[in-house]
mmCIF file of N, CA and C in Angstrom:
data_model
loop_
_atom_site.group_PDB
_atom_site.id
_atom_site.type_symbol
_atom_site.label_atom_id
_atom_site.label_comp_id
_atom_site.label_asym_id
_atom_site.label_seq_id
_atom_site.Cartn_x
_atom_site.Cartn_y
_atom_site.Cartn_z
ATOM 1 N N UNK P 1 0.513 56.164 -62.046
ATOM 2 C CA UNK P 1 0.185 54.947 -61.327
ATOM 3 C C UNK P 1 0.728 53.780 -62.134
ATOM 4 N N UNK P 2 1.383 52.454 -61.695
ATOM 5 C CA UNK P 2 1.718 51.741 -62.187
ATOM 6 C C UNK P 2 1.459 50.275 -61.704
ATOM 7 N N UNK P 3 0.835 49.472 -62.070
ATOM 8 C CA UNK P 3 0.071 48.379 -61.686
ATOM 9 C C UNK P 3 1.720 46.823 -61.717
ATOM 10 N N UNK P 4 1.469 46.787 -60.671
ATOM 11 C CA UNK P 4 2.131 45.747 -60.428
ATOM 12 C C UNK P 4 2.006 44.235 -61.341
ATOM 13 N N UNK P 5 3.051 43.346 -62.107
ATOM 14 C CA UNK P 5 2.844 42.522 -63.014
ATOM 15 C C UNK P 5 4.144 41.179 -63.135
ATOM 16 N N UNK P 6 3.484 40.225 -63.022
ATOM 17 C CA UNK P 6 4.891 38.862 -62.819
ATOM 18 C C UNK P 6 4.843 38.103 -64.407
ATOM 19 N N UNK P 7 6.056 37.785 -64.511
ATOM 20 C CA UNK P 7 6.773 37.616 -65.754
ATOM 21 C C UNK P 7 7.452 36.250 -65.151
ATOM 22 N N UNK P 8 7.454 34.928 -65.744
ATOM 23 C CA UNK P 8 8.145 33.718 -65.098
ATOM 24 C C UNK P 8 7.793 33.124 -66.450
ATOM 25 N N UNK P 9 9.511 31.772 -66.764
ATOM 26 C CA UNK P 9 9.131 31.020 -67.666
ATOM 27 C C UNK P 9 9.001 29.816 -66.992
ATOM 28 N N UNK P 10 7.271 29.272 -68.052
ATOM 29 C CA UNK P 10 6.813 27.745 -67.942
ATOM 30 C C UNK P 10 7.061 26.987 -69.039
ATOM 31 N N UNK P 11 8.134 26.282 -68.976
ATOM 32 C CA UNK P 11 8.088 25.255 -70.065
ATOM 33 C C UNK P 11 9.114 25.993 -71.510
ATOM 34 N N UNK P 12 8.504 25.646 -72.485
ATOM 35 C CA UNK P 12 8.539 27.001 -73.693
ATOM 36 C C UNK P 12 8.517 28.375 -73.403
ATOM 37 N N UNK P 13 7.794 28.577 -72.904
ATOM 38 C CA UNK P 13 7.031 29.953 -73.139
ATOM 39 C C UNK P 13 7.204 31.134 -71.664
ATOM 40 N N UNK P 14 7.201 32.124 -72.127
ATOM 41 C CA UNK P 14 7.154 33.263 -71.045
ATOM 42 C C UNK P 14 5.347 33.609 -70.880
ATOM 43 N N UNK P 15 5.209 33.610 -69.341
ATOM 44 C CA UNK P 15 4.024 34.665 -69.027
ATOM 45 C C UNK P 15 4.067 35.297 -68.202
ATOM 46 N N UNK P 16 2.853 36.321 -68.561
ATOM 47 C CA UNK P 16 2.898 37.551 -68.145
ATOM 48 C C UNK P 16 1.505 37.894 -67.472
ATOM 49 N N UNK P 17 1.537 38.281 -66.067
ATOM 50 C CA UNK P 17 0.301 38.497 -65.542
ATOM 51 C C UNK P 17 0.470 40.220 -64.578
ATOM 52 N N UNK P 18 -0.743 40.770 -64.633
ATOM 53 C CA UNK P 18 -1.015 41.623 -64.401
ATOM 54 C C UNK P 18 -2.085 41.728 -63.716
ATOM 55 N N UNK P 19 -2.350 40.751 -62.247
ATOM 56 C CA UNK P 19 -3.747 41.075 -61.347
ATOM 57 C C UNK P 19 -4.438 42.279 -61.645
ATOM 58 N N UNK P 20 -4.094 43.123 -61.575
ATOM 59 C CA UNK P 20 -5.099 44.616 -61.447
ATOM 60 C C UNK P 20 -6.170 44.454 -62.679
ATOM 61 N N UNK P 21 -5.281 44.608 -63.775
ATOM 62 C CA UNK P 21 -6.549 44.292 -64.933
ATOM 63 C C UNK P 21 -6.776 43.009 -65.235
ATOM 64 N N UNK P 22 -6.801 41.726 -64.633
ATOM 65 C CA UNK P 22 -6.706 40.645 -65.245
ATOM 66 C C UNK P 22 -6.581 40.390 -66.277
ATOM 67 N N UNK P 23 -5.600 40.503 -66.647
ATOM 68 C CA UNK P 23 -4.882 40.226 -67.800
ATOM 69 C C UNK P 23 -3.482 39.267 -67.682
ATOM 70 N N UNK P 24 -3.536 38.769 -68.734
ATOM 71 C CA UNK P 24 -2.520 37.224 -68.720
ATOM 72 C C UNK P 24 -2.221 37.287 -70.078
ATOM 73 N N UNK P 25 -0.968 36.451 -70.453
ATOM 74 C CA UNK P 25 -0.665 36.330 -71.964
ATOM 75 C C UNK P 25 1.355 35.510 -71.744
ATOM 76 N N UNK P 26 1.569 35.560 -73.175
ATOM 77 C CA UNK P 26 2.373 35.017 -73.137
ATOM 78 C C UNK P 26 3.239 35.372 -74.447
ATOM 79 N N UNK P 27 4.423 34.412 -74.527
ATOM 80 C CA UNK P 27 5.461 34.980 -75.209
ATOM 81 C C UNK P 27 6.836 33.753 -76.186
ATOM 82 N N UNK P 28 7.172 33.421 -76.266
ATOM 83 C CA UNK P 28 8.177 32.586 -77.165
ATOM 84 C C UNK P 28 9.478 33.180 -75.994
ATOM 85 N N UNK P 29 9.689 34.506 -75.781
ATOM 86 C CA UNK P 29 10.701 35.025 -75.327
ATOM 87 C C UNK P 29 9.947 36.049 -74.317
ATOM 88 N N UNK P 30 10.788 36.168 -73.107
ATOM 89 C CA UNK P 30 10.634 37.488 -72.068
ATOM 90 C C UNK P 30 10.113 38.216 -73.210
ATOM 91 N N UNK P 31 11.016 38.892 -73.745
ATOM 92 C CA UNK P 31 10.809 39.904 -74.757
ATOM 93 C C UNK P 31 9.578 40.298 -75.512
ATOM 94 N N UNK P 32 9.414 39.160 -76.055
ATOM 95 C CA UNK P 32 8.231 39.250 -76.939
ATOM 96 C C UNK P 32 7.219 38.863 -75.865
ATOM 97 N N UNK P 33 6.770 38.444 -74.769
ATOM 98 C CA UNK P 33 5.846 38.318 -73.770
ATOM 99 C C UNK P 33 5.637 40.166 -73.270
ATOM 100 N N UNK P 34 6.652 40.397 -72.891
ATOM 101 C CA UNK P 34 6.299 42.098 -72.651
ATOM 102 C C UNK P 34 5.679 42.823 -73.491
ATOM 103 N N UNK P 35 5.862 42.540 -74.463
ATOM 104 C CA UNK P 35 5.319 43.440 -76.013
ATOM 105 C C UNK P 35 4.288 42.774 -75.866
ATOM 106 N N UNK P 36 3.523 41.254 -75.820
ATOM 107 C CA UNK P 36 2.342 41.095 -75.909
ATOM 108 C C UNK P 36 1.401 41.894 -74.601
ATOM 109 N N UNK P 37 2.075 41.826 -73.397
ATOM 110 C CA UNK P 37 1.500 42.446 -73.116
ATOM 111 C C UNK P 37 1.057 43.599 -72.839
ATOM 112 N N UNK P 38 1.803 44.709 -73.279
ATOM 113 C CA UNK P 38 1.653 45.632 -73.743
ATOM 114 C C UNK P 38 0.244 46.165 -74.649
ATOM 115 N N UNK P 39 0.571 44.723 -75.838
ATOM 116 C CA UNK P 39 -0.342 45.350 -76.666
ATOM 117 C C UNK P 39 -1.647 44.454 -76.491
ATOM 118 N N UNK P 40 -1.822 43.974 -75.264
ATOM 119 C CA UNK P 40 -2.681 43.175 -74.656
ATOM 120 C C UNK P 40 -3.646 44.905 -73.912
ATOM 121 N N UNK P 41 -2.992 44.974 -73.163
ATOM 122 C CA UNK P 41 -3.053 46.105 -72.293
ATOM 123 C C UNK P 41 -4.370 47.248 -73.058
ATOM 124 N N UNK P 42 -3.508 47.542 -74.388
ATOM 125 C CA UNK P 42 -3.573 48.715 -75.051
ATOM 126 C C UNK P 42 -5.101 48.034 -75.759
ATOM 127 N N UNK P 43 -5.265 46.934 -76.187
ATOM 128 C CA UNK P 43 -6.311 46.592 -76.919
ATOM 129 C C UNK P 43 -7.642 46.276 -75.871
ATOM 130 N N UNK P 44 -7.268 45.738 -74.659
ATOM 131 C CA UNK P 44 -8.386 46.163 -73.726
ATOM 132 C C UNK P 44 -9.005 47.311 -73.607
ATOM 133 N N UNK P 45 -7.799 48.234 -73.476
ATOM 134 C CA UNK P 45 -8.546 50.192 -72.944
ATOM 135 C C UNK P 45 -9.603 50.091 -74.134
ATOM 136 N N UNK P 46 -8.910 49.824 -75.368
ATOM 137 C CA UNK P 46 -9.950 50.289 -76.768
ATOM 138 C C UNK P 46 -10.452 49.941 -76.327
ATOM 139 N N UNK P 47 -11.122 48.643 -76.331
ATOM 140 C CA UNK P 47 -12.591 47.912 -76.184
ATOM 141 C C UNK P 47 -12.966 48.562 -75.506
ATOM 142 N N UNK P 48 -12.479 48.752 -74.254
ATOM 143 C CA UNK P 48 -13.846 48.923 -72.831
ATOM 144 C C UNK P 48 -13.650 50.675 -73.399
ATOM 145 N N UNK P 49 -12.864 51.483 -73.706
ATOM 146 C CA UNK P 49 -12.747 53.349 -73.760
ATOM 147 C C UNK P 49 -12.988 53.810 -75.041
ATOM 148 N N UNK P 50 -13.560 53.103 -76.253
ATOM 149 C CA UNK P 50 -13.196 53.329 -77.618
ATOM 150 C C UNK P 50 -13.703 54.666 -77.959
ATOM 151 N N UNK P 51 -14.187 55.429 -77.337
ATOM 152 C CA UNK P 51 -14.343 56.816 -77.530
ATOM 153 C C UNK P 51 -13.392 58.021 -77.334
ATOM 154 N N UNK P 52 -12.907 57.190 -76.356
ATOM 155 C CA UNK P 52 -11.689 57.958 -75.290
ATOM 156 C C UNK P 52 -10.555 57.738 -75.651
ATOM 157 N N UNK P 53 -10.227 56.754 -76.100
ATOM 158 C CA UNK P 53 -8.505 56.276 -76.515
ATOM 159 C C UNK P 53 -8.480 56.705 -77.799
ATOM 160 N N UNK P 54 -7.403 57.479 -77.895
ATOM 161 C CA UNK P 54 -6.711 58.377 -78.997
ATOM 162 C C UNK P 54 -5.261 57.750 -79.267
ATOM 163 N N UNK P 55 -5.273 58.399 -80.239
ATOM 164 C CA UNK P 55 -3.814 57.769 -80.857
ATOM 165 C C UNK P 55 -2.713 57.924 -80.045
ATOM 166 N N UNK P 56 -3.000 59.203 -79.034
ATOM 167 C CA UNK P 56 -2.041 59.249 -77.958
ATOM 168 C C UNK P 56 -1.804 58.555 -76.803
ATOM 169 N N UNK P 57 -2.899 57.905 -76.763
ATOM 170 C CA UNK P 57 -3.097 57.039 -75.792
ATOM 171 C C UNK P 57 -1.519 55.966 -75.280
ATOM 172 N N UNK P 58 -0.814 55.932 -74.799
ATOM 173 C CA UNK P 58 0.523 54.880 -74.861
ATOM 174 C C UNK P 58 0.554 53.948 -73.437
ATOM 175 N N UNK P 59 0.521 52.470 -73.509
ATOM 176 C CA UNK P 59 0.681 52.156 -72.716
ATOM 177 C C UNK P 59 2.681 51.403 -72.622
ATOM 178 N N UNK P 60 2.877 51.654 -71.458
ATOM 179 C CA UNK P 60 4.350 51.079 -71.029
ATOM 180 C C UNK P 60 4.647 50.081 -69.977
ATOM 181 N N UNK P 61 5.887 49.190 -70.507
ATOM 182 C CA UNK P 61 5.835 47.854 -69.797
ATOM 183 C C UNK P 61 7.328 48.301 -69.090
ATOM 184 N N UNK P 62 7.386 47.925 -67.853
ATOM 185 C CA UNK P 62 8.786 48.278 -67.111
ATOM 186 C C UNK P 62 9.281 46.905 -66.482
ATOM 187 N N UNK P 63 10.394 46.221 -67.318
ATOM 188 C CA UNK P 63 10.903 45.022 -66.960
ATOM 189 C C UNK P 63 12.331 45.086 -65.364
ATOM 190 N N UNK P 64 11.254 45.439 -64.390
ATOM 191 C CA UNK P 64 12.593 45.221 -63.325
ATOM 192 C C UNK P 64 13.307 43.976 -62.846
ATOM 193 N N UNK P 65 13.082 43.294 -64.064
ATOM 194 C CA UNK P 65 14.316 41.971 -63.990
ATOM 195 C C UNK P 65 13.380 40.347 -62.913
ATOM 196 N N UNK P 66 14.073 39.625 -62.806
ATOM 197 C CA UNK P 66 13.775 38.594 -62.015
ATOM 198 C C UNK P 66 12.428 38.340 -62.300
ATOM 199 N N UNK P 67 11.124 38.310 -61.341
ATOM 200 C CA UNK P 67 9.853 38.202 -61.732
ATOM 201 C C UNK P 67 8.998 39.183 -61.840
ATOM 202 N N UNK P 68 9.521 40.183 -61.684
ATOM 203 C CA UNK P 68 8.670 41.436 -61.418
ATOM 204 C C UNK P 68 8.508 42.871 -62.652
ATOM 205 N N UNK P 69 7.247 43.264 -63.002
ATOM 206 C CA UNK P 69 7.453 43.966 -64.145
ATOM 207 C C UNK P 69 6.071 45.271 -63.852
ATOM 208 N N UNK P 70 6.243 46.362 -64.116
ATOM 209 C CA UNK P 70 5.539 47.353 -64.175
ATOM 210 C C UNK P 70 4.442 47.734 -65.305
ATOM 211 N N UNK P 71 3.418 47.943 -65.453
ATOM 212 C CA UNK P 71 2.656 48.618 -66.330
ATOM 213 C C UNK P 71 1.721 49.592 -66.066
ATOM 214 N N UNK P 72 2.361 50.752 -66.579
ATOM 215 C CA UNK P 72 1.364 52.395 -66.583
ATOM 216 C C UNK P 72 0.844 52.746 -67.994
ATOM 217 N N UNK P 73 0.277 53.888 -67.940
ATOM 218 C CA UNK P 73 -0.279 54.312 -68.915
ATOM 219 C C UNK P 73 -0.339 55.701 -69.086
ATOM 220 N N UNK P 74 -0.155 56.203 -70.354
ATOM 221 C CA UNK P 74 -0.110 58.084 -69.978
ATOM 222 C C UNK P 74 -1.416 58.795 -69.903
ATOM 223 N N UNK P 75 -2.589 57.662 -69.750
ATOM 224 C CA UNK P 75 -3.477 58.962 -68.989
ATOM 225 C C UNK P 75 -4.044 57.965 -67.853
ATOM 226 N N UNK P 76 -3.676 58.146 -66.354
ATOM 227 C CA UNK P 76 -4.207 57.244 -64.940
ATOM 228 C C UNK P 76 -5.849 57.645 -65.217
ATOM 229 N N UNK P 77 -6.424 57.835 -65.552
ATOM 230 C CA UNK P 77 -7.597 58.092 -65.430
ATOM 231 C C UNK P 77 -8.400 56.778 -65.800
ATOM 232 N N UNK P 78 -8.213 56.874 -67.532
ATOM 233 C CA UNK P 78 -8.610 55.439 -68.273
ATOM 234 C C UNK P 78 -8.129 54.371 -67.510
ATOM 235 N N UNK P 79 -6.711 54.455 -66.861
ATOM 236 C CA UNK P 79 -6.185 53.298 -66.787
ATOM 237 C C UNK P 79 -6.774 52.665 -65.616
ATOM 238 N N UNK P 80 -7.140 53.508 -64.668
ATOM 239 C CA UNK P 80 -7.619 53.212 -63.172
ATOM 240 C C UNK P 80 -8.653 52.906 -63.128
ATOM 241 N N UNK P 81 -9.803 53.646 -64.063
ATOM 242 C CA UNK P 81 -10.727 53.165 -64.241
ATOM 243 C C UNK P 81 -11.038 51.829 -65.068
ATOM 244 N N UNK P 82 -10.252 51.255 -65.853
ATOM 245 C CA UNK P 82 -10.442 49.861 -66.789
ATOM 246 C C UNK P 82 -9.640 48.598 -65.687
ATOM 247 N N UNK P 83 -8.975 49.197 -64.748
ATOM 248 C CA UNK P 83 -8.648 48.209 -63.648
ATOM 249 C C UNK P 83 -9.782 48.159 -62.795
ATOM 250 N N UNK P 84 -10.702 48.900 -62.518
ATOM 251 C CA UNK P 84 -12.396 48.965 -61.349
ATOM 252 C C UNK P 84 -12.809 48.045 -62.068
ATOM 253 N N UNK P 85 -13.203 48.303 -63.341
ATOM 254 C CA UNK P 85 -14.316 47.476 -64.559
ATOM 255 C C UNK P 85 -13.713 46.000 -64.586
ATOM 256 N N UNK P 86 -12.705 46.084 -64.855
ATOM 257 C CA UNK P 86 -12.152 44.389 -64.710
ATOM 258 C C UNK P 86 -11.829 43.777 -63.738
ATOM 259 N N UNK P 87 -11.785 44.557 -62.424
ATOM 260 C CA UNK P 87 -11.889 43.682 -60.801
ATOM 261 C C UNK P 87 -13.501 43.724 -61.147
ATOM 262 N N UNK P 88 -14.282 44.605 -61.125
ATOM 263 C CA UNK P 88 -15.475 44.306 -60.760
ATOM 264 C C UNK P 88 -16.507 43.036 -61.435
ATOM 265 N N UNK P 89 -15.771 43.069 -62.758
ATOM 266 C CA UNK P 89 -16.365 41.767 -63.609
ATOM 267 C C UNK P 89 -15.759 40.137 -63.348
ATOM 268 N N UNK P 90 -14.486 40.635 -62.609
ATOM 269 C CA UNK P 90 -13.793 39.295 -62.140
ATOM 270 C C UNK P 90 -15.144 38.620 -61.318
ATOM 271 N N UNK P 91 -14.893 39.560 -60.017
ATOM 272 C CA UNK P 91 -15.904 39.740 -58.955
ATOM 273 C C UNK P 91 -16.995 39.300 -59.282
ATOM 274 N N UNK P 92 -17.914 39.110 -60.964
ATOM 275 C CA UNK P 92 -19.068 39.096 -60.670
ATOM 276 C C UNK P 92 -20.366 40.042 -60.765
ATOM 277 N N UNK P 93 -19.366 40.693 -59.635
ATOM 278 C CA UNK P 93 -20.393 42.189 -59.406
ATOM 279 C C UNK P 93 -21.112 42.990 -60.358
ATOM 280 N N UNK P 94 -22.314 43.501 -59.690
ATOM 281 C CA UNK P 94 -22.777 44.411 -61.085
ATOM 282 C C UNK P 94 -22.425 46.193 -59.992
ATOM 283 N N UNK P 95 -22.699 46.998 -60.829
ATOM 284 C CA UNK P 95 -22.179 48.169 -60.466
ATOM 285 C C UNK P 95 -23.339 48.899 -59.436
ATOM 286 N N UNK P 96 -24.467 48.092 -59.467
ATOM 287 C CA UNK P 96 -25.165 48.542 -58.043
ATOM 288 C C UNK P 96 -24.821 47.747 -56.892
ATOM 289 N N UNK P 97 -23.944 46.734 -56.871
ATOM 290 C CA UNK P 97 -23.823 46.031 -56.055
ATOM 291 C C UNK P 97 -22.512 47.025 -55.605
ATOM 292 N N UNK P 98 -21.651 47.102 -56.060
ATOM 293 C CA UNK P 98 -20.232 47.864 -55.487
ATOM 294 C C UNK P 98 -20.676 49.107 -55.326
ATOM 295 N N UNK P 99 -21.543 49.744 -55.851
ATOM 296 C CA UNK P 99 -22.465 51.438 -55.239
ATOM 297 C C UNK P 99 -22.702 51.099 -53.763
ATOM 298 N N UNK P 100 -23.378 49.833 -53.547
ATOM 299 C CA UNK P 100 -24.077 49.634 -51.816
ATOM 300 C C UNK P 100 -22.854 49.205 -50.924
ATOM 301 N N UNK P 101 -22.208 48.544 -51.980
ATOM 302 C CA UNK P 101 -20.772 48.079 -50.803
ATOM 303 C C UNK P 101 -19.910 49.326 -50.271
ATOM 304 N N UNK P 102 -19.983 50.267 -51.356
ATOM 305 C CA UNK P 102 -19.180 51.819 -50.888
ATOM 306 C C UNK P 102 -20.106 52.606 -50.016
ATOM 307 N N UNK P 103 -21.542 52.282 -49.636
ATOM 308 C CA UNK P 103 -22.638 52.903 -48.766
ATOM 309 C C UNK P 103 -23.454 53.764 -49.999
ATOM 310 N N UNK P 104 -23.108 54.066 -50.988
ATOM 311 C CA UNK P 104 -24.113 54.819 -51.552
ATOM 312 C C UNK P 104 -25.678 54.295 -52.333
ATOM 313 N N UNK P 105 -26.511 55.303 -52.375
ATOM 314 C CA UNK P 105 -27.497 54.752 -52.976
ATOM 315 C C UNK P 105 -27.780 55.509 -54.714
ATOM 316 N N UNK P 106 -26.514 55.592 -55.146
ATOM 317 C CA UNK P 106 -26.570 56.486 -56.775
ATOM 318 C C UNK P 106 -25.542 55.505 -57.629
ATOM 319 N N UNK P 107 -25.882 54.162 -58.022
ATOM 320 C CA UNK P 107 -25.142 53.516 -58.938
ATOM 321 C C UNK P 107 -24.578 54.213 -59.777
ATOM 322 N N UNK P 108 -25.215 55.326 -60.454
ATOM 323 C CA UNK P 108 -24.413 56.175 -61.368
ATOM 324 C C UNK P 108 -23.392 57.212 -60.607
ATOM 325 N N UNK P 109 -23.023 57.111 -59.548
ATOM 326 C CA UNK P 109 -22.265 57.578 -59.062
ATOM 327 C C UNK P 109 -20.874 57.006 -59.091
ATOM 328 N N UNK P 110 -20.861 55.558 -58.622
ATOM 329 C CA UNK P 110 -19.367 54.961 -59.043
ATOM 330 C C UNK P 110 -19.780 54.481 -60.434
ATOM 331 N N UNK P 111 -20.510 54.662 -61.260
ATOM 332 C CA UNK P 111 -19.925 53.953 -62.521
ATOM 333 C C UNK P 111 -19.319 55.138 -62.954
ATOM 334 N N UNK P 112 -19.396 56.624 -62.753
ATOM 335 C CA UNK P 112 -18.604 57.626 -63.446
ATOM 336 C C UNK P 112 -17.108 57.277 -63.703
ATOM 337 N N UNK P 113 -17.040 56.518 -62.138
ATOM 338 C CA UNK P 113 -15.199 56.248 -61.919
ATOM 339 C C UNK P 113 -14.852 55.290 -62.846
ATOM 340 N N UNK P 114 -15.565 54.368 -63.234
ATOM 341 C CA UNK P 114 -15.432 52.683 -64.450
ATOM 342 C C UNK P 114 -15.715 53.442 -65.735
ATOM 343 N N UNK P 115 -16.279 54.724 -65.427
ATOM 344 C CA UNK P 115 -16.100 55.037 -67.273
ATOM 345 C C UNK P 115 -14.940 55.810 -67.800
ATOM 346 N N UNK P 116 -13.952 56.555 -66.378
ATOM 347 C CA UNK P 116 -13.190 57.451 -66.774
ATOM 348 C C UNK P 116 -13.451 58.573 -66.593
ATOM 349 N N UNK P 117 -14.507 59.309 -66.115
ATOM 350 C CA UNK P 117 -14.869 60.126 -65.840
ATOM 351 C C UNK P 117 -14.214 61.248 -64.942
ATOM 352 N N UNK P 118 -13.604 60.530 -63.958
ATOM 353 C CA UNK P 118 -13.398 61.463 -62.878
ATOM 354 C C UNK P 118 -12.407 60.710 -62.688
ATOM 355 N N UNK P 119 -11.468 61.541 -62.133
ATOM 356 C CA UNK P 119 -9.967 61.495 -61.699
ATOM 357 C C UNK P 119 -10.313 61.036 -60.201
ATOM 358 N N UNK P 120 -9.334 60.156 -59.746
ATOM 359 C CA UNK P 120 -9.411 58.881 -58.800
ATOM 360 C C UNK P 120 -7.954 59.369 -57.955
ATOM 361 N N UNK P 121 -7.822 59.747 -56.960
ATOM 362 C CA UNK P 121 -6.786 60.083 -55.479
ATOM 363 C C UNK P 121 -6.045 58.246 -55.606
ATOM 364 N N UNK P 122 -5.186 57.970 -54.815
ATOM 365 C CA UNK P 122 -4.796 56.526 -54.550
ATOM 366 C C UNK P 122 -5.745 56.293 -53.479
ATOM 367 N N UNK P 123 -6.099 57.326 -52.477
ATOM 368 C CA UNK P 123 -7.060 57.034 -51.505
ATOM 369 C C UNK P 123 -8.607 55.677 -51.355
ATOM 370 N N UNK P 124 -8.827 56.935 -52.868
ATOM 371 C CA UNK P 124 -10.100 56.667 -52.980
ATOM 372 C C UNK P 124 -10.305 55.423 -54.408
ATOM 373 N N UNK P 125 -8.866 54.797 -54.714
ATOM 374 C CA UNK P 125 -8.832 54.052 -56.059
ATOM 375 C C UNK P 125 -8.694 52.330 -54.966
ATOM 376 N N UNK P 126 -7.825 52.887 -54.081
ATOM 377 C CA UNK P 126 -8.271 51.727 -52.618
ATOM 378 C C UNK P 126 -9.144 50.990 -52.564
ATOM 379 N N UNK P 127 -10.019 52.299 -52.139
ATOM 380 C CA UNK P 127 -11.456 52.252 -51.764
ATOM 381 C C UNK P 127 -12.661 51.635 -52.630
ATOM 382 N N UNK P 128 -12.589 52.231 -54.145
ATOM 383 C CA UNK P 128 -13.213 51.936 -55.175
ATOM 384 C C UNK P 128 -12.854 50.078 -55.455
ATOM 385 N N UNK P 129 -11.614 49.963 -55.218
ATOM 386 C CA UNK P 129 -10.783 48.592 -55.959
ATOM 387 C C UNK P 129 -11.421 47.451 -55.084
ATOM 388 N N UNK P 130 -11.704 47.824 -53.591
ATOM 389 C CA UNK P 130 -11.894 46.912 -52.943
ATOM 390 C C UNK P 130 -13.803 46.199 -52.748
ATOM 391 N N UNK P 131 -14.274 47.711 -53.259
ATOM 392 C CA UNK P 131 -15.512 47.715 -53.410
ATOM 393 C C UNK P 131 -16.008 46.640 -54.479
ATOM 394 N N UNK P 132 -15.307 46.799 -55.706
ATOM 395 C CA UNK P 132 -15.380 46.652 -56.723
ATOM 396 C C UNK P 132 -15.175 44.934 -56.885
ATOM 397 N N UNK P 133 -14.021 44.595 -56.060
ATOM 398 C CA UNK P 133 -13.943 42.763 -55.900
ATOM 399 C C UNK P 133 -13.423 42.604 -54.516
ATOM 400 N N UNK P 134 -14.112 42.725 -53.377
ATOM 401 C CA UNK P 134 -13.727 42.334 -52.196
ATOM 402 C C UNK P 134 -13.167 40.846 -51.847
ATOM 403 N N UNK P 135 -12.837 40.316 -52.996
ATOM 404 C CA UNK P 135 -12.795 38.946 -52.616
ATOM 405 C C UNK P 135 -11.073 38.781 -53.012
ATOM 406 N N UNK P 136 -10.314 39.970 -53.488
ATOM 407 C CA UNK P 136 -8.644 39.895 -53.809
ATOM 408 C C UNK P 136 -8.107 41.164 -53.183
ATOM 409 N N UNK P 137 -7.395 40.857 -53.099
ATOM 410 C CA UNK P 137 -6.156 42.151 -52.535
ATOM 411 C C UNK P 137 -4.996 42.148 -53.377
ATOM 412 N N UNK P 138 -5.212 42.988 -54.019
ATOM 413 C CA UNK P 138 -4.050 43.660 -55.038
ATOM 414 C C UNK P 138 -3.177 44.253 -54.490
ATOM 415 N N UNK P 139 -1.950 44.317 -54.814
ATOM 416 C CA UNK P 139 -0.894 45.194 -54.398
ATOM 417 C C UNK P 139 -0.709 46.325 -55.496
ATOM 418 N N UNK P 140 -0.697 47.465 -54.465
ATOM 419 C CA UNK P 140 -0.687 48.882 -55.478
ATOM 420 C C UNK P 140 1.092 49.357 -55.527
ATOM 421 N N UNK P 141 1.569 50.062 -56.560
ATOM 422 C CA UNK P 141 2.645 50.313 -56.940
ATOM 423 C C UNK P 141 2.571 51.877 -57.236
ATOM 424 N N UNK P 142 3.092 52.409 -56.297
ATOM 425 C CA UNK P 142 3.051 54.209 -56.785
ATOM 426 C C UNK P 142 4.456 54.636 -57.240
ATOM 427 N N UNK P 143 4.543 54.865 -58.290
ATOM 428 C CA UNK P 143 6.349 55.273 -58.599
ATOM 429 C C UNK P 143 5.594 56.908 -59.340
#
């Protein structure tokens, strides 16, 4: 899975945004803006996964030129899930609130998906994403 991300220079400086995880940052150069965010990226999972993120953990930045730039990660699991947790905190929301918006009555049921727990379909990462901050529409990127 690869989360869609815009790269434009203001002024000095390059930035770099990534709706899905809200995440933003910046750079002296394109160049060095990608690498920050990269290691923007990578220092979020710790925080919110620090049990889970291993040294193998790698996140990757894909510069397709003009304004447009890619970021995946080699395990979709963490990654899909730390994009729920950070729409849902954009949002506000607490995680019984996006449990009732998906119809269920087991909050610990979607927080499994925000911890990493369980492997997420594009179907149902939709479904979860929209639950999670009904108030944006993200564009999803499947390569």
């Amino acid at each position: 899975m690869e989360m869609e991300g815009k790269i434009w220079k203001d002024g000095k400086f390059w930035l770099v945004e990534v709706s899905a995880l809200d995440a933003m940052t910046q750079g002296k150069t394109r160049k060095e803006a990608l690498t920050m965010v990269e290691d923007l990226v990578l220092e979020i999972t710790k925080s919110y996964f620090e049990d889970e993120v291993g040294r193998d953990f790698t996140v990757t930045v894909i510069d397709y030129k003009k304004d447009v730039i890619g970021v995946t990660a080699n395990d979709n699991r963490l990654f899909l899930a730390l994009s729920l947790r950070r729409q849902r905190e954009k949002s506000g929301s607490t995680v019984r609130e996006v449990s009732e918006r998906l119809g269920s009555k087991s909050p610990n049921a979607y927080a499994q998906y925000e911890r990493g727990r369980t492997s997420i379909s594009v179907d149902k990462y939709e479904k979860l994403l929209t639950a999670a901050n009904p108030f944006e529409k993200l564009r999803l990127r499947i390569v």
